[in-house]
Amino acid sequence: HSLGCQLRVIRPLHLVTDDAILARSDFKDLARAAMHVGGKKVALHIRGPGLEGRTIFELGQALRDDAAKAGALLLVNDRLDVVLALDLPGGHLGQRSLSPGHARQIVGPRRILGLSVHDKIEARESRDGQIDFLMVGTLFSTPSHPGAVPGGVGRLDEIASTTDLPLIGIGGIRPNRVVEVIEAGAHGVAVRGAVWEAPDPVRAVESFLQQVESHAGWNPPGGGTPSDSSIGCMQ
């Protein structure tokens, strides 16, 4: 499982999980199908803040080869030990995680690292060159964060003024909001309930990707198409 430049790609659709989603009996089958449909346009986040490290490891181990075959990006949130143990292409950090600098020291220069931010101050802290993309939220009302005050797409514009990093919008995003989010400066979107709680999660993935690709003005950082945009490889 070599980590080459082809894996250091900022995907336009990020599929985020939680403890309940990872515990579903059909999760692995749905995840495999979603990665197969999305291919190089999809990043799957194994995020289980309340789960044991062994459980996260086993899920990553079960999906690693499928992600590689599909061309999807498999990331683990917070658990950098699992990223290293499975030789995964990267991870994602929250505000309670290790600092970007310390995380980069652990995972090395080749892996991709994302960071969740909610305001300009948090975004500025990522300007040390250790982070590859920012996940910006909460944009719209979402049951998963009932206490969060939605910032709307204006939050993307605010944060875009502080960084050149690709931005991924998150929080209450449905397919009919994708174009609005991208027009506000996002490179792509991250979704949870709108996919995993949909009657047909794989069809939901297709709907999101259709919306991303329907936006004629969308141009991934670095040029190219939604399926092959790549950030520069760090030496």
Coordinates of C-alpha atoms in Angstrom, one line a residue:
H1 CA 0.0 0.0 0.0
S2 CA 2.5 2.6 -1.2
L3 CA 1.6 6.2 -0.7
G4 CA 2.2 8.1 -3.9
C5 CA 1.3 11.6 -5.2
Q6 CA -1.9 10.1 -6.7
L7 CA -3.3 9.7 -3.2
R8 CA -2.7 13.3 -2.2
V9 CA -5.9 14.5 -3.8
I10 CA -8.6 16.7 -2.3
R11 CA -11.9 15.0 -3.0
P12 CA -15.1 16.9 -3.7
L13 CA -17.3 14.6 -1.6
H14 CA -16.4 13.6 1.9
L15 CA -18.5 10.9 3.6
V16 CA -18.3 11.4 7.3
T17 CA -19.4 8.7 9.9
D18 CA -20.1 8.6 13.6
D19 CA -20.4 5.9 16.3
A20 CA -23.9 4.9 15.3
I21 CA -23.1 4.7 11.6
L22 CA -20.0 2.6 12.1
A23 CA -22.0 0.2 14.3
R24 CA -24.6 -0.5 11.6
S25 CA -24.6 -4.1 10.4
D26 CA -24.6 -3.0 6.8
F27 CA -22.0 -0.2 7.2
K28 CA -19.1 -2.0 5.5
D29 CA -21.3 -3.1 2.5
L30 CA -22.6 0.4 2.1
A31 CA -19.2 2.0 2.4
R32 CA -17.8 -0.4 -0.2
A33 CA -20.6 0.4 -2.6
A34 CA -20.3 4.2 -2.0
M35 CA -16.6 4.1 -2.7
H36 CA -17.1 2.1 -5.8
V37 CA -19.7 4.6 -7.1
G38 CA -17.7 7.7 -6.1
G39 CA -14.2 6.4 -6.9
K40 CA -11.6 9.2 -7.1
K41 CA -14.2 11.8 -6.2
V42 CA -14.9 10.4 -2.7
A43 CA -13.1 10.5 0.7
L44 CA -14.5 8.2 3.4
H45 CA -13.9 9.3 7.0
I46 CA -13.9 6.6 9.6
R47 CA -14.9 8.7 12.5
G48 CA -15.9 7.0 15.8
P49 CA -15.1 9.3 18.7
G50 CA -16.7 7.0 21.2
L51 CA -15.4 3.7 19.8
E52 CA -12.4 1.7 20.9
G53 CA -9.2 1.9 18.9
R54 CA -9.4 -1.8 18.0
T55 CA -12.9 -1.3 16.5
I56 CA -11.6 1.6 14.3
F57 CA -8.6 -0.4 13.3
E58 CA -10.7 -3.4 12.3
L59 CA -13.1 -1.2 10.2
G60 CA -10.1 0.4 8.5
Q61 CA -8.5 -2.9 7.8
A62 CA -11.7 -4.3 6.3
L63 CA -12.1 -1.3 3.9
R64 CA -8.5 -0.4 3.1
D65 CA -8.2 -2.7 0.0
D66 CA -11.6 -1.7 -1.3
A67 CA -10.8 2.0 -1.1
A68 CA -7.5 1.4 -3.0
K69 CA -9.3 -0.6 -5.7
A70 CA -12.0 2.1 -6.1
G71 CA -9.5 5.0 -6.0
A72 CA -11.3 6.5 -3.0
L73 CA -9.5 8.2 -0.2
L74 CA -9.8 6.4 3.2
L75 CA -9.1 8.7 6.1
V76 CA -9.3 8.0 9.9
N77 CA -10.4 10.9 12.2
D78 CA -8.2 11.6 15.3
R79 CA -6.7 8.1 15.6
L80 CA -3.3 8.7 14.0
D81 CA -2.1 5.4 15.5
V82 CA -4.6 3.6 13.3
V83 CA -3.5 5.6 10.2
L84 CA 0.1 4.4 10.8
A85 CA -0.8 0.9 11.8
L86 CA -2.8 0.4 8.5
D87 CA -0.5 2.6 6.4
L88 CA -3.5 4.6 5.3
P89 CA -3.1 7.7 3.1
G90 CA -4.1 10.2 5.8
G91 CA -6.2 11.4 8.6
H92 CA -8.5 14.2 9.8
L93 CA -8.2 16.4 12.9
G94 CA -10.7 18.2 15.1
Q95 CA -10.2 21.0 17.5
R96 CA -9.6 18.6 20.3
S97 CA -7.1 16.6 18.4
L98 CA -3.3 17.0 18.4
S99 CA -2.1 20.3 16.9
P100 CA -1.5 20.2 13.1
G101 CA 2.3 20.5 13.7
H102 CA 2.5 17.5 16.1
A103 CA 0.1 15.5 13.9
R104 CA 2.3 16.1 10.9
Q105 CA 5.4 15.0 12.8
I106 CA 3.6 11.7 13.5
V107 CA 2.2 10.9 10.1
G108 CA 5.1 12.2 8.0
P109 CA 5.1 14.4 4.9
R110 CA 3.5 12.1 2.4
R111 CA 0.1 11.7 4.1
I112 CA -2.9 14.0 3.7
L113 CA -4.2 15.8 6.8
G114 CA -7.5 17.7 7.1
L115 CA -8.6 19.9 9.9
S116 CA -12.1 20.9 11.0
V117 CA -12.5 24.7 11.7
H118 CA -15.4 26.9 12.6
D119 CA -14.1 30.5 12.4
K120 CA -11.2 32.6 11.1
I121 CA -9.1 32.2 14.3
E122 CA -9.1 28.4 14.0
A123 CA -8.4 28.7 10.3
R124 CA -5.4 31.0 10.8
E125 CA -3.8 28.4 13.1
S126 CA -3.6 26.1 10.1
R127 CA -1.3 28.4 8.1
D128 CA 1.9 26.7 9.1
G129 CA 1.9 24.4 6.1
Q130 CA 1.0 21.2 7.9
I131 CA -2.7 20.9 6.8
D132 CA -3.9 20.1 3.3
F133 CA -7.6 21.0 3.5
L134 CA -10.1 22.6 5.9
M135 CA -13.5 21.3 6.7
V136 CA -15.7 24.3 7.5
G137 CA -18.9 24.2 9.5
T138 CA -21.5 24.3 10.7
L139 CA -23.1 25.8 7.6
F140 CA -26.8 24.8 8.0
S141 CA -28.9 23.3 10.9
T142 CA -28.1 19.7 11.5
P143 CA -29.4 17.2 14.0
S144 CA -25.9 15.9 14.7
H145 CA -24.9 19.3 16.2
P146 CA -28.1 20.7 17.7
G147 CA -26.3 23.3 19.7
A148 CA -24.3 24.7 16.8
V149 CA -25.3 28.1 15.4
P150 CA -25.3 27.7 11.6
G151 CA -23.0 30.1 9.9
G152 CA -24.4 29.8 6.4
V153 CA -22.3 29.9 3.3
G154 CA -20.9 33.3 4.5
R155 CA -18.7 31.4 6.9
L156 CA -16.9 29.9 3.8
D157 CA -16.3 33.4 2.5
E158 CA -14.9 34.6 5.8
I159 CA -12.5 31.7 6.1
A160 CA -11.5 31.8 2.4
S161 CA -10.1 35.3 3.2
T162 CA -7.6 33.9 5.7
T163 CA -6.3 30.8 3.8
D164 CA -5.5 29.4 0.3
L165 CA -6.3 25.9 1.4
P166 CA -9.2 24.0 -0.2
L167 CA -12.4 24.3 1.9
I168 CA -14.9 21.5 2.4
G169 CA -18.3 22.7 3.6
I170 CA -20.1 20.6 6.2
G171 CA -23.3 20.8 8.3
G172 CA -26.8 20.1 7.1
I173 CA -25.8 19.9 3.4
R174 CA -28.3 18.3 1.0
P175 CA -27.9 17.8 -2.7
N176 CA -29.9 21.0 -3.5
R177 CA -27.4 23.1 -1.5
V178 CA -24.2 21.8 -3.1
V179 CA -24.0 24.4 -5.9
E180 CA -24.6 27.2 -3.4
V181 CA -21.8 25.9 -1.2
I182 CA -19.3 25.6 -4.1
E183 CA -20.2 29.1 -5.4
A184 CA -19.4 30.5 -1.9
G185 CA -15.8 29.2 -2.4
A186 CA -15.8 25.6 -1.3
H187 CA -13.9 22.9 -3.1
G188 CA -16.5 20.4 -2.1
V189 CA -18.9 19.2 0.6
A190 CA -18.9 16.7 3.5
V191 CA -22.0 14.9 4.4
R192 CA -23.3 12.5 7.1
G193 CA -27.0 12.1 7.6
A194 CA -28.0 13.0 4.0
V195 CA -26.1 9.9 2.8
W196 CA -26.1 7.3 5.6
E197 CA -29.7 8.0 6.7
A198 CA -31.1 8.1 3.2
P199 CA -33.3 5.3 2.0
D200 CA -30.7 4.5 -0.6
P201 CA -27.2 5.8 0.5
V202 CA -25.5 4.8 -2.7
R203 CA -28.1 6.7 -4.8
A204 CA -27.6 9.7 -2.4
V205 CA -23.8 9.6 -3.2
E206 CA -24.7 9.7 -6.9
S207 CA -27.0 12.7 -6.3
F208 CA -24.3 14.7 -4.5
L209 CA -21.7 13.9 -7.2
Q210 CA -24.1 15.0 -9.9
Q211 CA -24.6 18.3 -8.2
V212 CA -20.8 18.8 -7.8
E213 CA -20.2 18.1 -11.5
S214 CA -23.2 20.2 -12.7
H215 CA -21.6 23.3 -11.4
A216 CA -19.8 24.6 -14.6
G217 CA -17.7 27.1 -12.7
W218 CA -16.2 24.6 -10.3
N219 CA -12.5 24.3 -10.8
P220 CA -10.5 22.3 -8.3
P221 CA -7.4 24.0 -6.8
G222 CA -4.5 23.2 -9.1
G223 CA -6.8 22.8 -12.1
G224 CA -7.9 19.6 -13.7
T225 CA -11.3 17.9 -13.2
P226 CA -13.1 16.8 -10.0
S227 CA -11.7 13.4 -10.4
D228 CA -8.0 14.2 -10.7
S229 CA -7.3 17.5 -8.9
S230 CA -4.2 17.0 -6.9
I231 CA -2.3 19.1 -4.4
G232 CA 1.5 19.2 -4.7
C233 CA 3.3 16.4 -3.0
M234 CA 5.3 17.4 0.0
Q235 CA 8.9 16.4 -0.1

